[in-house]
Short mmCIF file of C-alpha atoms in Angstrom, two decimals:
data_model
loop_
_atom_site.label_atom_id
_atom_site.label_comp_id
_atom_site.label_asym_id
_atom_site.label_seq_id
_atom_site.Cartn_x
_atom_site.Cartn_y
_atom_site.Cartn_z
CA MET F 264 -0.08 -0.33 -0.15
CA TRP F 265 2.90 2.19 0.24
CA LEU F 266 3.21 3.02 -3.40
CA PRO F 267 0.09 5.17 -3.82
CA LEU F 268 0.76 7.05 -0.84
CA VAL F 269 4.19 7.68 -2.12
CA GLY F 270 2.59 8.78 -5.63
CA LEU F 271 0.41 10.96 -3.32
CA VAL F 272 3.40 12.63 -1.95
CA VAL F 273 5.13 12.84 -4.98
CA GLY F 274 2.09 14.67 -6.70
CA VAL F 275 2.00 17.24 -3.55
CA VAL F 276 6.00 17.75 -4.45
CA LEU F 277 5.14 18.20 -8.19
CA GLY F 278 2.24 20.75 -7.69
CA LEU F 279 4.34 22.63 -5.02
CA LEU F 280 7.25 22.62 -7.51
CA VAL F 281 5.85 23.29 -10.52
CA GLY F 282 4.20 26.70 -11.11
CA VAL F 283 0.76 27.16 -12.65
CA GLU F 284 -1.76 29.96 -13.52
CA ILE F 285 -4.51 28.89 -13.23
CA PRO F 286 -6.88 31.53 -14.52
CA LEU F 287 -9.30 33.53 -12.08
CA GLY F 288 -12.09 32.73 -13.62
CA PHE F 289 -11.18 29.01 -13.65
CA VAL F 290 -10.60 29.02 -10.16
CA LYS F 291 -13.88 28.13 -8.96
CA TYR F 292 -14.52 24.96 -11.63
CA THR F 293 -11.10 23.31 -10.39
CA ALA F 294 -12.20 24.01 -6.65
CA ILE F 295 -15.19 21.83 -7.50
CA ALA F 296 -13.25 19.37 -9.50
CA VAL F 297 -10.85 18.88 -6.50
CA LEU F 298 -13.83 18.40 -4.34
CA ALA F 299 -14.71 15.83 -6.25
CA ALA F 300 -11.52 14.38 -6.60
CA LEU F 301 -11.18 14.32 -2.77
CA ASP F 302 -14.68 12.49 -2.54
CA THR F 303 -13.49 9.55 -4.88
CA VAL F 304 -10.44 9.33 -3.28
CA LEU F 305 -12.08 8.58 -0.12
CA GLY F 306 -14.49 6.37 -1.54
CA GLY F 307 -11.83 4.60 -3.00
CA LEU F 308 -10.02 4.22 0.29
CA ARG F 309 -13.58 3.09 1.77
CA ALA F 310 -14.27 0.47 -0.98
CA GLN F 311 -10.67 -0.85 -0.21
CA LEU F 312 -11.59 -1.01 3.53
CA GLU F 313 -14.47 -2.93 2.59
CA GLY F 314 -13.01 -5.10 0.64
CA ARG F 315 -14.87 -4.11 -2.81
CA PHE F 316 -12.42 -2.34 -4.49
CA ASP F 317 -12.71 -1.60 -8.26
CA LEU F 318 -9.97 0.13 -9.94
CA VAL F 319 -12.14 0.37 -13.33
CA VAL F 320 -14.87 2.38 -11.26
CA PHE F 321 -12.61 3.89 -9.49
CA THR F 322 -10.78 5.63 -12.23
CA SER F 323 -13.65 6.05 -14.23
CA GLY F 324 -15.47 7.64 -10.90
CA PHE F 325 -11.94 9.89 -10.54
CA VAL F 326 -12.15 11.10 -13.81
CA VAL F 327 -15.62 11.49 -14.95
CA ASN F 328 -16.65 12.89 -11.49
CA THR F 329 -14.03 15.76 -11.53
CA CYS F 330 -14.77 16.89 -15.07
CA PHE F 331 -18.32 16.51 -14.55
CA ALA F 332 -18.16 18.47 -11.66
CA ALA F 333 -16.22 21.33 -12.84
CA LEU F 334 -18.74 21.07 -16.16
CA LEU F 335 -21.75 21.20 -14.19
CA THR F 336 -20.35 24.18 -12.45
CA ALA F 337 -19.00 26.02 -15.89
CA ILE F 338 -22.91 25.20 -17.16
CA GLY F 339 -24.35 26.67 -13.61
CA ASP F 340 -22.62 29.70 -14.25
CA LEU F 341 -24.00 29.98 -18.53
CA LEU F 342 -27.56 29.23 -17.01
CA GLY F 343 -26.91 32.10 -14.11
CA VAL F 344 -27.79 29.38 -11.38
CA ASP F 345 -25.07 28.39 -8.79
CA VAL F 346 -25.23 24.62 -9.60
CA TYR F 347 -21.88 24.48 -7.82
CA LEU F 348 -23.48 25.31 -4.36
CA GLY F 349 -25.18 21.67 -5.38
CA ALA F 350 -21.92 20.28 -6.33
CA VAL F 351 -20.00 21.88 -3.22
CA ILE F 352 -22.92 20.36 -0.77
CA VAL F 353 -22.91 16.94 -2.73
CA PHE F 354 -19.43 15.99 -2.51
CA SER F 355 -19.04 17.70 1.07
CA MET F 356 -21.67 15.56 2.07
CA ARG F 357 -19.91 12.19 0.75
CA ILE F 358 -16.84 13.16 2.21
CA PHE F 359 -18.10 13.73 5.23
CA ASN F 360 -20.00 10.27 4.57
CA ASN F 361 -17.17 8.41 3.49
CA VAL F 362 -14.72 9.50 6.18
CA SER F 363 -17.03 8.57 8.59
CA PHE F 364 -17.72 5.22 7.08
CA ILE F 365 -13.56 4.74 6.70
CA ARG F 366 -13.35 5.66 10.79
CA ARG F 367 -15.93 2.95 11.18
CA ASP F 368 -14.09 0.57 8.83
CA LEU F 369 -11.04 1.12 10.85
CA LEU F 370 -12.35 1.11 14.34
CA ARG F 371 -14.10 -2.02 13.29
CA GLY F 372 -10.73 -3.40 12.16
CA LEU F 373 -8.62 -2.69 15.19
CA ALA F 374 -11.52 -4.48 17.03
CA ARG F 375 -11.66 -7.42 14.85
CA GLU F 376 -15.21 -7.32 14.70
CA PRO F 377 -17.33 -8.76 11.76
CA GLU F 378 -17.76 -6.89 8.97
CA PRO F 379 -21.79 -6.22 8.25
CA VAL F 380 -23.22 -6.51 5.15
CA ARG F 381 -23.57 -2.97 3.51
CA PRO F 382 -25.24 -2.05 -0.19
CA ALA F 383 -22.50 -1.72 -2.48
CA GLY F 384 -22.57 0.90 -4.77
CA ASP F 385 -19.63 3.38 -4.65
CA SER F 386 -17.27 4.69 -6.79
CA MET G 85 4.46 -7.24 -4.69
CA ARG G 86 6.91 -5.02 -3.40
CA PHE G 87 9.19 -5.05 -6.08
CA ARG G 88 6.50 -6.23 -8.96
CA PRO G 89 3.87 -3.66 -8.29
CA SER G 90 0.34 -4.88 -9.29
CA ARG G 91 -1.11 -2.52 -12.24
CA LEU G 92 -3.89 -2.07 -9.65
CA GLN G 93 -1.19 -0.44 -7.23
CA LEU G 94 0.33 1.64 -10.76
CA ALA G 95 -2.66 3.15 -11.34
CA LEU G 96 -4.02 4.19 -8.25
CA THR G 97 -0.78 5.84 -7.79
CA ALA G 98 -1.26 7.93 -10.81
CA ILE G 99 -4.60 8.85 -9.64
CA LEU G 100 -3.64 9.70 -6.62
CA LEU G 101 -0.70 11.80 -7.97
CA VAL G 102 -2.84 13.94 -10.11
CA ALA G 103 -5.21 14.02 -6.94
CA GLY G 104 -2.36 15.35 -4.98
CA LEU G 105 -1.29 17.62 -7.92
CA LEU G 106 -4.80 19.00 -8.18
CA VAL G 107 -5.22 19.74 -4.39
CA THR G 108 -2.01 21.20 -4.06
CA TRP G 109 -2.57 23.70 -7.27
CA GLN G 110 -5.75 24.42 -6.19
CA VAL G 111 -4.42 25.57 -2.24
CA ARG G 112 -1.41 27.08 -4.06
CA VAL G 113 -3.66 29.62 -6.34
CA GLU G 114 -6.44 29.97 -3.55
CA THR G 115 -3.35 30.74 -1.17
CA SER G 116 -2.16 33.18 -3.90
CA ILE G 117 -5.46 34.96 -4.10
CA ARG G 118 -5.67 35.44 -0.90
CA ALA G 119 -2.46 37.13 -0.54
CA LYS G 120 -2.57 39.09 -3.62
CA LEU G 121 -6.09 40.54 -3.34
CA ARG G 122 -6.68 39.41 0.16
CA ILE G 123 -10.71 38.22 -0.76
CA PRO G 124 -11.41 34.72 -1.14
CA SER G 125 -12.11 33.57 -4.66
CA GLN G 126 -15.76 33.01 -3.82
CA ARG G 127 -16.29 36.62 -3.91
CA LEU G 128 -14.58 37.18 -7.29
CA GLU G 129 -17.41 37.15 -9.59
CA GLU G 130 -19.18 39.89 -7.92
CA LEU G 131 -16.18 41.90 -7.42
CA ALA G 132 -15.90 41.36 -11.24
CA PHE G 133 -19.03 42.55 -11.63
CA VAL G 134 -18.64 45.25 -9.80
CA LEU G 135 -15.10 46.17 -11.74
CA GLN G 136 -16.79 45.76 -14.93
CA GLU G 137 -19.07 48.52 -13.78
CA GLN G 138 -16.46 50.61 -12.43
CA ALA G 139 -14.73 50.46 -15.24
CA ARG G 140 -17.52 51.16 -17.67
CA TYR G 141 -18.11 54.27 -15.25
CA ARG G 142 -14.76 55.28 -15.93
CA GLU G 143 -15.31 55.26 -19.59
CA ARG G 144 -18.11 57.56 -19.41
CA LEU G 145 -16.14 59.74 -17.48
CA GLU G 146 -13.26 59.79 -19.49
CA ALA G 147 -15.39 60.22 -22.64
CA GLU G 148 -16.92 63.49 -20.42
CA ILE G 149 -13.49 64.56 -19.79
CA ALA G 150 -12.28 64.60 -23.24
CA ALA G 151 -15.59 66.51 -24.25
CA LEU G 152 -15.20 69.28 -21.78
CA ARG G 153 -11.30 69.36 -22.88
CA GLU G 154 -12.67 70.22 -25.98
CA GLN G 155 -15.02 72.81 -24.98
CA VAL G 156 -12.26 74.21 -22.88
CA GLU G 157 -10.16 74.11 -25.93
CA ARG G 158 -12.62 76.34 -28.05
CA TYR G 159 -13.22 78.72 -25.28
CA GLU G 160 -9.57 79.25 -25.03
CA GLU G 161 -9.46 79.77 -28.93
CA ALA G 162 -12.49 81.90 -28.36
CA ALA G 163 -11.01 83.42 -25.64
CA THR G 164 -7.45 84.53 -27.70
CA ARG G 165 -9.44 85.86 -30.54
CA ASP G 166 -11.14 87.85 -27.84
CA GLN G 167 -7.78 88.94 -26.50
CA GLY G 168 -7.11 90.25 -29.96
CA ALA G 169 -10.16 92.23 -30.13
CA GLN G 170 -9.63 93.54 -26.95
CA ARG G 171 -5.98 94.61 -27.29
CA GLU G 172 -7.47 96.17 -30.80
CA LEU G 173 -9.77 97.87 -29.06
CA ARG G 174 -7.75 99.10 -26.09
CA ARG G 175 -5.46 100.99 -28.77
CA ARG G 176 -7.96 102.48 -30.38
CA LEU G 177 -9.40 103.59 -27.29
CA GLU G 178 -6.24 105.01 -26.32
CA VAL G 179 -6.13 106.97 -29.52
CA LEU G 180 -9.94 108.20 -28.93
CA ARG G 181 -8.92 109.05 -25.36
CA LEU G 182 -5.78 111.63 -26.48
CA ALA G 183 -7.99 113.10 -29.58
CA ALA G 184 -10.76 113.79 -26.85
CA GLY G 185 -8.04 115.12 -24.20
CA VAL G 186 -9.11 113.58 -21.39
CA GLU G 187 -5.44 112.38 -20.57
CA ALA G 188 -2.65 114.54 -19.52
CA VAL G 189 0.47 114.34 -22.39
CA ARG G 190 3.91 115.35 -22.62
CA GLY G 191 5.61 116.44 -25.70
CA PRO G 192 7.95 118.89 -27.78
CA GLY G 193 5.81 122.19 -28.60
CA VAL G 194 5.69 125.81 -27.75
CA VAL G 195 4.53 128.06 -25.25
CA VAL G 196 3.01 131.36 -25.90
CA GLU G 197 2.44 134.02 -23.04
CA LEU G 198 -0.08 136.73 -23.76
CA ARG G 199 0.13 139.90 -21.46
CA TYR G 200 -2.11 142.97 -21.01
CA SER G 201 -0.57 145.77 -22.74
CA PRO G 202 1.62 147.88 -20.21
CA ARG G 203 1.06 151.30 -22.31
CA PRO G 204 -0.84 153.44 -19.84
CA LEU G 205 -4.03 154.05 -21.07
CA GLU G 206 -5.03 158.10 -22.10
CA PRO G 207 -8.03 159.75 -21.01
CA GLY G 208 -10.35 158.89 -24.11
CA ASP G 209 -8.73 155.76 -25.05
CA ASP G 210 -10.70 152.61 -25.60
CA PRO G 211 -9.45 150.28 -23.12
CA ASN G 212 -9.69 147.33 -25.59
CA LEU G 213 -6.76 148.58 -26.87
CA VAL G 214 -4.87 147.60 -23.69
CA LEU G 215 -7.14 144.09 -23.02
CA VAL G 216 -6.43 140.48 -24.43
CA HIS G 217 -9.29 139.82 -25.67
CA TYR G 218 -11.29 136.30 -26.34
CA THR G 219 -10.78 136.66 -30.01
CA ASP G 220 -7.13 137.08 -29.56
CA LEU G 221 -6.75 133.98 -27.58
CA GLN G 222 -9.16 132.14 -29.67
CA ALA G 223 -7.12 133.25 -32.70
CA VAL G 224 -4.12 132.03 -31.04
CA VAL G 225 -5.66 128.54 -30.51
CA ALA G 226 -6.86 128.26 -34.01
CA THR G 227 -3.38 129.05 -35.55
CA LEU G 228 -2.04 126.56 -33.19
CA TRP G 229 -4.62 123.64 -34.13
CA ALA G 230 -4.27 124.86 -38.08
CA ALA G 231 -0.48 124.43 -37.85
CA GLY G 232 -0.90 120.86 -36.59
CA ALA G 233 -0.91 120.90 -32.84
CA GLU G 234 -1.99 117.68 -31.42
CA ALA G 235 -2.88 119.11 -27.84
CA VAL G 236 -3.53 122.88 -26.91
CA ALA G 237 -4.14 124.19 -23.45
CA VAL G 238 -4.92 127.59 -22.29
CA ASN G 239 -3.93 128.31 -18.67
CA GLY G 240 -3.92 124.65 -17.72
CA GLU G 241 -7.77 124.44 -19.27
CA ARG G 242 -7.09 121.96 -21.67
CA VAL G 243 -8.97 122.61 -24.79
CA VAL G 244 -11.20 119.83 -26.16
CA SER G 245 -13.64 119.52 -29.18
CA THR G 246 -16.67 120.95 -26.89
CA THR G 247 -14.42 123.78 -25.75
CA GLY G 248 -15.51 127.59 -26.52
CA LEU G 249 -13.83 130.56 -25.45
CA SER G 250 -15.99 133.69 -24.45
CA CYS G 251 -15.57 136.92 -22.63
CA VAL G 252 -17.35 137.58 -19.18
CA GLY G 253 -15.90 140.64 -18.59
CA THR G 254 -12.74 141.46 -18.10
CA THR G 255 -11.56 137.57 -17.78
CA ILE G 256 -12.00 134.92 -20.49
CA LEU G 257 -14.29 132.12 -20.22
CA CYS G 258 -13.10 128.81 -21.36
CA ASN G 259 -14.42 124.96 -20.39
CA ALA G 260 -16.86 126.87 -17.75
CA ARG G 261 -13.55 128.49 -15.73
CA ARG G 262 -12.68 131.93 -15.85
CA LEU G 263 -9.02 132.16 -16.84
CA ALA G 264 -7.22 135.67 -15.80
CA PRO G 265 -4.32 137.57 -17.06
CA PRO G 266 -1.34 136.31 -18.09
CA TYR G 267 -2.39 134.15 -20.81
CA VAL G 268 -0.18 130.97 -21.03
CA VAL G 269 -1.13 128.58 -24.34
CA VAL G 270 0.94 125.75 -24.40
CA ALA G 271 0.72 123.33 -27.21
CA ILE G 272 2.09 120.26 -28.34
CA GLY G 273 3.30 119.66 -32.09
CA ASP G 274 6.32 120.45 -34.08
CA PRO G 275 7.57 122.95 -32.25
CA ASP G 276 9.21 124.94 -35.42
CA ALA G 277 5.63 124.92 -37.30
CA LEU G 278 3.60 126.08 -34.71
CA GLN G 279 5.97 129.11 -34.11
CA ALA G 280 6.18 129.60 -37.57
CA ALA G 281 2.39 129.71 -37.99
CA LEU G 282 2.33 131.92 -35.21
CA GLU G 283 4.73 134.35 -36.22
CA ALA G 284 3.68 134.52 -39.55
CA GLU G 285 2.93 137.98 -41.37
CA GLY G 286 -0.93 138.91 -40.52
CA GLY G 287 -1.05 136.05 -38.18
CA PRO G 288 -2.30 136.30 -34.82
CA LEU G 289 0.34 137.48 -33.08
CA ALA G 290 1.50 140.25 -35.75
CA ALA G 291 -1.59 142.27 -35.15
CA LEU G 292 -1.23 141.93 -31.03
CA ARG G 293 2.58 143.41 -31.47
CA ALA G 294 1.37 145.92 -33.46
CA PHE G 295 -0.34 147.14 -30.92
CA GLN G 296 2.85 147.17 -28.37
CA PHE G 297 1.13 143.82 -26.47
CA PRO G 298 3.78 141.83 -24.63
CA VAL G 299 3.85 138.53 -26.48
CA ARG G 300 6.25 135.78 -26.26
CA VAL G 301 6.56 132.72 -28.26
CA VAL G 302 8.86 130.12 -26.55
CA LYS G 303 9.72 126.58 -28.39
CA VAL G 304 10.11 123.86 -25.83
CA GLN G 305 11.34 120.26 -25.91
CA GLU G 306 9.11 119.04 -23.38
CA VAL G 307 6.06 120.52 -22.13
CA ARG G 308 2.67 119.14 -20.24
CA VAL G 309 -0.27 119.40 -21.26
CA PRO G 310 -2.85 118.58 -18.84
CA ALA G 311 -6.21 116.74 -19.31
CA TYR G 312 -9.53 118.21 -19.45
CA ARG G 313 -11.11 117.85 -16.25
CA GLY G 314 -14.54 118.47 -17.03
CA GLY G 315 -17.67 116.26 -18.22
CA PHE G 316 -18.88 115.63 -21.46
CA GLU G 317 -22.54 115.77 -22.19
CA PHE G 318 -24.18 114.79 -25.20
CA ARG G 319 -28.31 115.77 -25.22
CA TYR G 320 -28.73 116.54 -29.06
CA ALA G 321 -26.14 114.72 -30.46
CA ARG G 322 -26.31 111.02 -31.35
CA ALA G 323 -24.33 108.36 -32.81
CA GLU G 324 -25.55 107.93 -36.10
CA LYS G 325 -24.65 103.96 -35.87
#
């Protein structure tokens, strides 16, 4: 499990080293995209802990969720509707959800309790 | 597994790398925005709207400035034209003031002194024979004008266009002022021409001299002719235009 963590660290370091100028107008979109990416990664972690991780689902979820979040925000801007607020709320809720499930999974793992069956369906 | 990572791990690594990159960039941009603008990016849109509005407002103001500047230019142009007209008017006014005699002037000319005759009157003599009459004075003044005098005064009274000399008893009235002898006429003009005209044969002085009136004509390089002190009142004469 250390290799993906190395990837994360390399990504952060790369982001720190490589200068990037996101145009001010796109900052909102990238923010939503980052939120979606964060949600997907946490969802993947949770799925991993629950033993039902699927690489294809995870990868497609990462790409599609990230792009779609940014796209939806852009569309909302075109329509004059603050759609990004909805995206922020949904992704935030999901992130909290995922974190809480991860926490429980970890606690359960520590207590060596049997895993209850939970409906699958995570991206 | 440690030395032969699975495809899953590689893919996960790539995705996490991208995620880390995205998050870091986002944080960096947001931080720089806050550091530079001191406002969170959520307010950017609102502020952009305000900025656009202000920019439009500024454009309007700039257009206004341009229009006003043009106006100022027009006014300045008109002002310079007016100044030219004003200078011309002032110049003409000066000439007219000189001509009207309301300004004291100085220049070369002559001083003429007329005195009563010192000849003692004998019984039966006409006293007019020893008095300087206003007609004598008038003749002198008229001769001076005719000889090209530009300014004339009698005993400090400027002779202007409305000045008339008349006789009141033994004194002469000039500009509603009584003049007493000796009569001193000062005139500005070509001294030689003025003197020649006065001394000419059959001139105004020749007759006086014939009756032994003490008459003197002195050419001077600089003489002062005072300004007319009275007022002008035109009750009948009207300018034609």
